[in-house]
Coordinates of C-alpha atoms in Angstrom, one line a residue:
X1 CA -19.5 184.1 -103.5
X2 CA -19.5 183.8 -107.2
X3 CA -17.8 187.7 -108.2
X4 CA -15.3 185.5 -105.6
X5 CA -14.7 182.9 -108.3
X6 CA -15.5 185.2 -111.5
X7 CA -12.0 185.8 -111.8
X8 CA -11.0 181.5 -112.0
X9 CA -12.7 181.5 -115.3
X10 CA -10.2 183.5 -117.0
X11 CA -7.7 180.2 -114.9
X12 CA -9.6 177.5 -115.6
X13 CA -10.6 178.4 -120.0
X14 CA -7.0 176.7 -122.6
X15 CA -4.7 178.1 -122.8
X16 CA -3.9 179.7 -126.2
X17 CA -0.4 177.8 -128.1
X18 CA 0.9 175.8 -125.3
X19 CA -0.1 171.3 -126.2
X20 CA 0.7 170.5 -122.5
X21 CA 2.0 167.5 -121.4
X22 CA 3.1 165.6 -118.2
X23 CA 6.5 165.4 -117.4
X24 CA 7.1 163.9 -113.8
X25 CA 4.7 162.2 -112.0
X26 CA 4.9 163.8 -108.5
X27 CA 4.9 167.3 -108.7
X28 CA 1.6 168.7 -110.5
X29 CA 1.7 166.7 -112.8
X30 CA 0.2 167.7 -116.5
X31 CA -3.5 166.1 -117.0
X32 CA -4.0 164.0 -119.9
X33 CA -6.9 161.9 -121.5
X34 CA -5.7 159.7 -123.4
X35 CA -6.7 156.3 -122.2
X36 CA -3.2 153.8 -123.9
X37 CA -1.5 156.7 -121.2
X38 CA 0.7 158.1 -123.4
X39 CA 1.8 160.9 -122.2
X40 CA 1.1 163.8 -124.9
X41 CA 3.8 166.1 -126.2
X42 CA 4.5 169.5 -126.1
X43 CA 4.8 172.7 -127.8
X44 CA 7.1 174.4 -124.8
X45 CA 10.6 174.1 -124.8
X46 CA 10.6 172.9 -121.5
X47 CA 14.0 173.4 -120.6
X48 CA 14.3 177.0 -122.0
X49 CA 11.3 177.6 -120.2
X50 CA 12.7 176.3 -116.9
X51 CA 15.6 177.0 -116.0
X52 CA 17.2 181.0 -118.1
X53 CA 20.8 178.6 -116.0
X54 CA 21.3 175.0 -116.0
X55 CA 19.1 174.4 -112.4
X56 CA 22.5 173.2 -111.2
X57 CA 25.2 175.6 -112.3
X58 CA 27.4 176.5 -110.1
X59 CA 29.6 178.8 -112.1
X60 CA 26.6 181.2 -112.0
X61 CA 27.5 184.4 -110.3
X62 CA 25.1 184.8 -107.2
X63 CA 22.3 188.2 -107.4
X64 CA 24.1 191.4 -106.1
X65 CA 22.4 191.2 -103.0
X66 CA 23.7 195.7 -102.3
X67 CA 21.9 196.2 -105.8
X68 CA 18.2 196.5 -105.1
X69 CA 17.0 198.3 -108.3
X70 CA 18.1 195.1 -110.5
X71 CA 16.4 193.3 -107.9
X72 CA 13.6 194.3 -108.2
X73 CA 13.5 194.9 -111.7
X74 CA 14.1 190.8 -111.8
X75 CA 11.8 189.7 -108.4
X76 CA 9.1 191.2 -110.6
X77 CA 9.3 189.5 -113.5
X78 CA 10.6 185.6 -112.0
X79 CA 7.0 186.5 -109.6
X80 CA 5.7 185.9 -113.5
X81 CA 7.0 183.6 -114.5
X82 CA 6.3 181.6 -111.0
X83 CA 2.8 182.0 -112.1
X84 CA 3.2 180.5 -116.0
X85 CA 4.9 177.6 -114.9
X86 CA 2.3 176.9 -111.6
X87 CA -1.1 177.4 -113.9
X88 CA 1.1 175.2 -116.7
X89 CA 1.8 172.1 -114.5
X90 CA -0.5 172.1 -111.8
X91 CA -3.0 173.2 -113.0
X92 CA -4.9 172.8 -110.1
X93 CA -3.2 173.7 -107.1
X94 CA -2.8 176.7 -109.3
X95 CA -6.3 177.9 -109.3
X96 CA -6.0 177.2 -105.5
X97 CA -3.6 179.8 -105.3
X98 CA -6.0 182.4 -106.8
X99 CA -7.9 183.1 -104.0
X100 CA -4.2 184.3 -102.2
X101 CA -3.0 187.7 -101.0
X102 CA -0.8 188.3 -103.5
X103 CA 2.4 187.8 -101.4
X104 CA 1.1 184.7 -100.1
X105 CA 0.8 183.3 -104.0
X106 CA 3.6 184.6 -105.0
X107 CA 5.3 183.1 -102.1
X108 CA 3.8 180.2 -102.8
X109 CA 4.3 179.5 -106.8
X110 CA 8.4 180.3 -106.0
X111 CA 7.8 177.6 -103.6
X112 CA 5.5 175.4 -105.8
X113 CA 8.6 176.0 -108.9
X114 CA 11.5 175.1 -106.5
X115 CA 9.7 171.9 -105.7
X116 CA 9.4 171.8 -109.8
X117 CA 12.9 172.4 -110.7
X118 CA 13.7 169.9 -108.2
X119 CA 11.7 167.3 -109.5
X120 CA 12.8 168.3 -112.7
X121 CA 16.8 166.8 -112.4
X122 CA 15.1 163.3 -111.5
X123 CA 12.4 163.3 -114.1
X124 CA 12.7 165.1 -117.3
X125 CA 13.2 164.2 -120.7
X126 CA 16.0 165.0 -120.7
X127 CA 17.5 164.6 -117.2
X128 CA 16.2 160.4 -117.8
X129 CA 19.3 159.9 -120.4
X130 CA 22.4 162.0 -117.5
X131 CA 24.4 160.0 -116.0
X132 CA 25.1 162.5 -113.4
X133 CA 21.6 163.0 -111.4
X134 CA 22.9 161.9 -107.9
X135 CA 26.3 164.7 -108.5
X136 CA 23.1 167.3 -109.8
X137 CA 21.1 166.9 -106.2
X138 CA 24.0 167.2 -104.3
X139 CA 24.9 170.8 -106.5
X140 CA 21.3 171.4 -106.0
X141 CA 21.0 171.3 -102.5
X142 CA 24.5 174.2 -102.0
X143 CA 22.6 175.9 -104.3
X144 CA 19.1 176.0 -102.2
X145 CA 21.8 176.5 -99.2
X146 CA 22.8 179.9 -101.3
X147 CA 19.1 181.0 -101.5
X148 CA 18.6 181.4 -97.6
X149 CA 21.8 183.2 -97.8
X150 CA 20.2 185.4 -100.0
X151 CA 22.7 184.3 -102.6
X152 CA 20.2 183.5 -105.6
X153 CA 22.1 182.7 -109.1
X154 CA 18.7 183.1 -111.4
X155 CA 15.3 184.7 -111.3
X156 CA 13.7 181.7 -110.0
X157 CA 16.5 181.0 -107.3
X158 CA 15.7 184.8 -106.7
X159 CA 12.0 184.0 -105.5
X160 CA 12.6 181.4 -103.3
X161 CA 15.3 183.6 -101.6
X162 CA 12.6 186.9 -101.8
X163 CA 10.6 184.3 -100.4
X164 CA 13.0 183.4 -97.5
X165 CA 13.4 187.1 -96.3
X166 CA 9.6 187.4 -96.1
X167 CA 8.1 185.3 -93.8
X168 CA 11.9 184.4 -91.3
X169 CA 10.0 180.8 -90.4
X170 CA 10.4 179.4 -93.1
X171 CA 12.8 176.4 -92.8
X172 CA 14.9 174.5 -94.3
X173 CA 15.1 170.9 -93.6
X174 CA 11.2 170.5 -95.8
X175 CA 13.9 171.9 -98.7
X176 CA 17.1 169.0 -98.3
X177 CA 14.1 166.3 -97.2
X178 CA 12.3 166.9 -101.0
X179 CA 15.8 166.8 -102.3
X180 CA 16.1 163.1 -100.3
X181 CA 12.6 162.3 -101.7
X182 CA 14.5 163.3 -105.8
X183 CA 16.9 160.6 -105.3
X184 CA 14.1 157.8 -104.1
X185 CA 13.6 158.5 -107.6
X186 CA 17.0 157.6 -108.8
X187 CA 17.2 154.5 -111.3
X188 CA 20.2 152.6 -109.2
X189 CA 20.0 154.5 -105.7
X190 CA 17.1 155.1 -105.8
X191 CA 13.8 152.6 -104.8
X192 CA 11.3 151.8 -108.1
X193 CA 9.0 149.3 -105.3
X194 CA 8.0 149.9 -101.9
X195 CA 7.2 146.5 -99.3
X196 CA 4.9 148.2 -96.8
X197 CA 3.4 152.0 -96.6
X198 CA 5.7 152.2 -93.5
X199 CA 8.4 152.9 -96.7
X200 CA 6.3 154.7 -98.6
X201 CA 4.8 157.0 -96.5
X202 CA 8.2 158.1 -95.9
X203 CA 8.1 158.6 -99.9
X204 CA 5.3 160.8 -99.7
X205 CA 6.3 162.9 -96.6
X206 CA 9.0 164.1 -99.0
X207 CA 8.1 164.3 -102.0
X208 CA 5.0 165.5 -100.8
X209 CA 4.4 166.1 -97.3
X210 CA 6.9 169.0 -97.6
X211 CA 5.2 170.9 -99.1
X212 CA 2.9 171.6 -96.3
X213 CA 5.5 172.4 -94.0
X214 CA 7.0 174.8 -97.3
X215 CA 3.5 176.7 -97.4
X216 CA 2.3 176.4 -93.5
X217 CA 4.6 179.3 -92.7
X218 CA 2.8 181.6 -96.2
X219 CA -0.4 180.6 -94.8
X220 CA -0.4 181.9 -91.0
X221 CA -2.2 179.7 -88.6
X222 CA -5.9 181.3 -87.3
X223 CA -6.3 183.6 -84.0
X224 CA -5.8 180.6 -80.5
X225 CA -3.8 178.0 -83.0
X226 CA -0.1 177.9 -84.1
X227 CA 2.2 176.4 -86.6
X228 CA 3.3 173.9 -85.2
X229 CA -0.8 173.1 -84.0
X230 CA -1.1 172.9 -87.7
X231 CA 1.8 170.9 -89.2
X232 CA 0.1 167.5 -88.5
X233 CA -2.9 168.1 -90.4
X234 CA -0.5 169.9 -93.5
X235 CA 1.6 167.2 -93.6
X236 CA -1.6 164.6 -93.9
X237 CA -2.6 167.1 -97.2
X238 CA 0.8 166.1 -98.7
X239 CA 0.0 162.5 -98.1
X240 CA -3.3 162.9 -99.4
X241 CA -1.9 164.8 -102.6
X242 CA 0.5 162.0 -103.0
X243 CA -0.7 158.6 -101.8
X244 CA -3.8 160.1 -104.9
X245 CA -1.0 160.9 -107.2
X246 CA 0.0 157.4 -106.7
X247 CA -3.4 156.1 -108.0
X248 CA -3.9 158.0 -110.8
X249 CA -0.8 156.9 -111.9
X250 CA -0.4 153.6 -111.4
X251 CA 0.2 152.8 -115.3
X252 CA 2.4 156.0 -115.9
X253 CA 4.8 154.5 -113.4
X254 CA 4.5 151.5 -115.4
X255 CA 6.3 153.0 -117.9
X256 CA 8.9 154.2 -116.4
X257 CA 9.4 150.1 -114.6
X258 CA 8.4 151.7 -111.5
X259 CA 5.1 149.8 -108.1
X260 CA 4.5 152.5 -105.4
X261 CA 1.3 150.4 -104.3
X262 CA 3.1 148.7 -101.6
X263 CA 3.7 145.4 -102.6
X264 CA 2.5 144.2 -98.7
X265 CA -1.3 146.0 -100.1
X266 CA -0.4 143.5 -103.4
X267 CA 0.3 140.5 -101.5
X268 CA -2.8 141.2 -99.0
X269 CA -5.3 141.0 -102.3
X270 CA -4.0 138.4 -104.3
X271 CA -1.8 140.4 -106.1
X272 CA 0.9 140.3 -108.6
X273 CA 2.9 142.6 -109.8
X274 CA 3.0 140.8 -113.0
X275 CA -0.4 141.6 -113.4
X276 CA 0.2 145.2 -113.1
X277 CA 3.2 144.4 -115.6
X278 CA 0.5 143.8 -117.9
X279 CA -2.2 146.0 -116.3
X280 CA -4.6 143.2 -115.6
X281 CA -7.8 144.8 -114.8
X282 CA -8.7 141.8 -112.3
X283 CA -11.7 142.0 -109.5
X284 CA -9.1 141.9 -106.2
X285 CA -6.8 144.8 -108.6
X286 CA -9.8 146.9 -107.9
X287 CA -10.3 145.6 -104.0
X288 CA -6.6 146.9 -103.5
X289 CA -7.8 150.2 -105.5
X290 CA -10.8 150.0 -103.7
X291 CA -8.2 150.4 -100.7
X292 CA -5.7 152.6 -101.7
X293 CA -8.8 155.0 -101.8
X294 CA -10.4 154.3 -98.7
X295 CA -6.8 155.4 -97.0
X296 CA -6.3 159.0 -99.0
X297 CA -9.6 159.3 -98.5
X298 CA -9.0 159.2 -94.7
X299 CA -5.4 161.5 -95.0
X300 CA -8.2 164.0 -96.6
X301 CA -10.4 163.4 -94.0
X302 CA -7.6 164.3 -91.3
X303 CA -6.5 167.7 -93.4
X304 CA -9.7 168.5 -93.3
X305 CA -9.3 169.1 -89.4
X306 CA -6.1 171.7 -90.2
X307 CA -8.0 173.6 -91.9
X308 CA -10.0 175.7 -89.3
X309 CA -6.3 176.4 -87.7
X310 CA -5.1 178.2 -91.0
X311 CA -5.3 182.5 -91.9
X312 CA -8.7 182.9 -92.5
X313 CA -7.4 184.0 -95.7
X314 CA -5.7 180.6 -96.6
X315 CA -8.9 178.7 -96.0
X316 CA -10.5 178.8 -99.2
X317 CA -7.2 177.9 -101.6
X318 CA -6.5 175.2 -99.1
X319 CA -10.3 173.9 -99.0
X320 CA -10.4 174.2 -102.7
X321 CA -7.4 172.7 -103.4
X322 CA -8.5 169.4 -100.9
X323 CA -11.7 169.2 -102.6
X324 CA -10.5 169.3 -106.8
X325 CA -7.7 167.1 -105.9
X326 CA -10.1 164.9 -103.9
X327 CA -12.6 164.4 -107.4
X328 CA -9.3 162.7 -108.8
X329 CA -10.1 159.6 -106.6
X330 CA -14.1 159.7 -107.9
X331 CA -13.2 159.8 -111.3
X332 CA -10.2 156.5 -111.2
X333 CA -14.1 154.7 -109.5
X334 CA -15.6 156.0 -112.0
X335 CA -13.4 154.1 -114.7
X336 CA -14.4 151.2 -112.7
X337 CA -11.2 151.5 -110.8
X338 CA -9.4 150.7 -114.1
X339 CA -6.3 153.4 -113.5
X340 CA -4.1 150.4 -115.4
X341 CA -4.9 151.7 -118.8
X342 CA -6.9 154.4 -118.3
X343 CA -6.6 158.2 -116.7
X344 CA -8.2 160.1 -114.1
X345 CA -10.0 163.4 -115.8
X346 CA -11.5 165.6 -113.8
X347 CA -12.6 168.1 -116.7
X348 CA -12.8 172.7 -116.2
X349 CA -16.1 172.4 -115.3
X350 CA -16.1 170.0 -112.7
X351 CA -13.5 172.2 -110.6
X352 CA -15.3 175.3 -110.8
X353 CA -18.6 173.9 -109.8
X354 CA -16.7 172.8 -106.7
X355 CA -15.7 175.7 -105.9
X356 CA -19.0 177.0 -104.7
X357 CA -18.7 174.2 -101.5
X358 CA -15.4 174.6 -100.7
X359 CA -15.6 178.8 -100.5
X360 CA -19.1 177.7 -98.3
X361 CA -18.1 174.6 -95.6
X362 CA -15.0 177.2 -94.4
X363 CA -17.8 180.3 -94.3
X364 CA -19.4 177.0 -92.1
X365 CA -15.8 175.4 -90.7
X366 CA -15.6 174.0 -88.1
X367 CA -13.1 173.4 -85.4
X368 CA -11.5 170.3 -85.7
X369 CA -12.4 167.4 -84.5
X370 CA -11.7 163.7 -83.7
X371 CA -9.4 162.2 -85.8
X372 CA -11.2 159.6 -88.5
X373 CA -9.1 157.0 -88.9
X374 CA -11.1 154.8 -87.1
X375 CA -13.9 154.7 -89.7
X376 CA -11.3 153.2 -91.9
X377 CA -9.5 151.1 -89.9
X378 CA -10.9 149.3 -87.2
X379 CA -8.8 147.5 -85.0
X380 CA -5.4 148.0 -86.7
X381 CA -2.5 149.5 -85.3
X382 CA -3.7 153.6 -85.9
X383 CA 0.1 155.1 -85.4
X384 CA 1.2 152.8 -88.6
X385 CA -1.6 155.4 -90.6
X386 CA -1.1 158.4 -88.6
X387 CA 1.1 161.3 -90.3
X388 CA 5.6 161.5 -88.3
X389 CA 5.5 158.1 -88.5
X390 CA 9.4 158.0 -88.2
X391 CA 9.9 161.1 -90.5
X392 CA 9.2 164.3 -88.3
X393 CA 10.3 167.0 -89.5
X394 CA 12.9 169.5 -87.6
X395 CA 10.5 172.4 -85.9
X396 CA 8.8 175.1 -87.2

């Protein structure tokens, strides 16, 4: 186990030449520790690194499929760039991918970068000033269709196009659903408040649950299971990760005028929007966040049932990502539930120390058990909290 974990030491070491800052609250936000919630500045030229051409520039010429030599040359660079971008903007997620086989990690990095670029259309600094986001997303959708037709327009598109060719069960639908999720974040067309958890669940599915659906064909199913059986836990994991993002980022989201905590939950615990907007850490607010943490952990426990369903080589990356990301909830608790003025931070050492236990849990991987939701919601309508609530994706 120790030898298995050694390659991650380099990944955990600070990278030279970059001061990382948070670009967006949703897709793999980069860690920051400033107590006033102000994102740190970055020395990285984000638009230049993310895009060789504008992500919605449909005037670019598709990379010809028949020029195999050119494609092969570009593909090596493309996967390397995807790896670099994933390591920068999704550190915890990236650490999990380091346990995958090379062809798997390449595919997952390509998927992540597409998701990152999609999110960037709505939430990066340049996009905040843009008034063409809706049109940009429409053109980005057209570009996605071209990727699935094996007509990529740049190296990063090429990485995803190659992934689609290698994994034919990879469906276009979750990618389209994620774009719909980005529309929900548009200032004029989207939502900055969610009345119910059911509304928020739809958002969580679109911007995060879809990632589980995208990556499932890459991870593969264990003998005796099918991808369809593993789909519900994969959606639960995406929901758990997004709920954790929301809990962690309440203070930062206020800077964008957004409150993702369901208003029905605020009312239930006696918290007003004014309390949140004015960053009042009241006893009622603490109880509200305690409840949100319980809900997120319920989804994490639901997601755990899917780990034995995955191919053996895919279990450790998922288990490690799940364990390391759930530590954010522990950090919120350690901050006395103050996510209004403090940002929950998990150190590199804490992440590293979680890896041996993650490895052991995959070795002693039990068969799926009954849902754990009863532990958290006795007497309530459980259907309200289970995956697929009104948003089942198309079958893979």
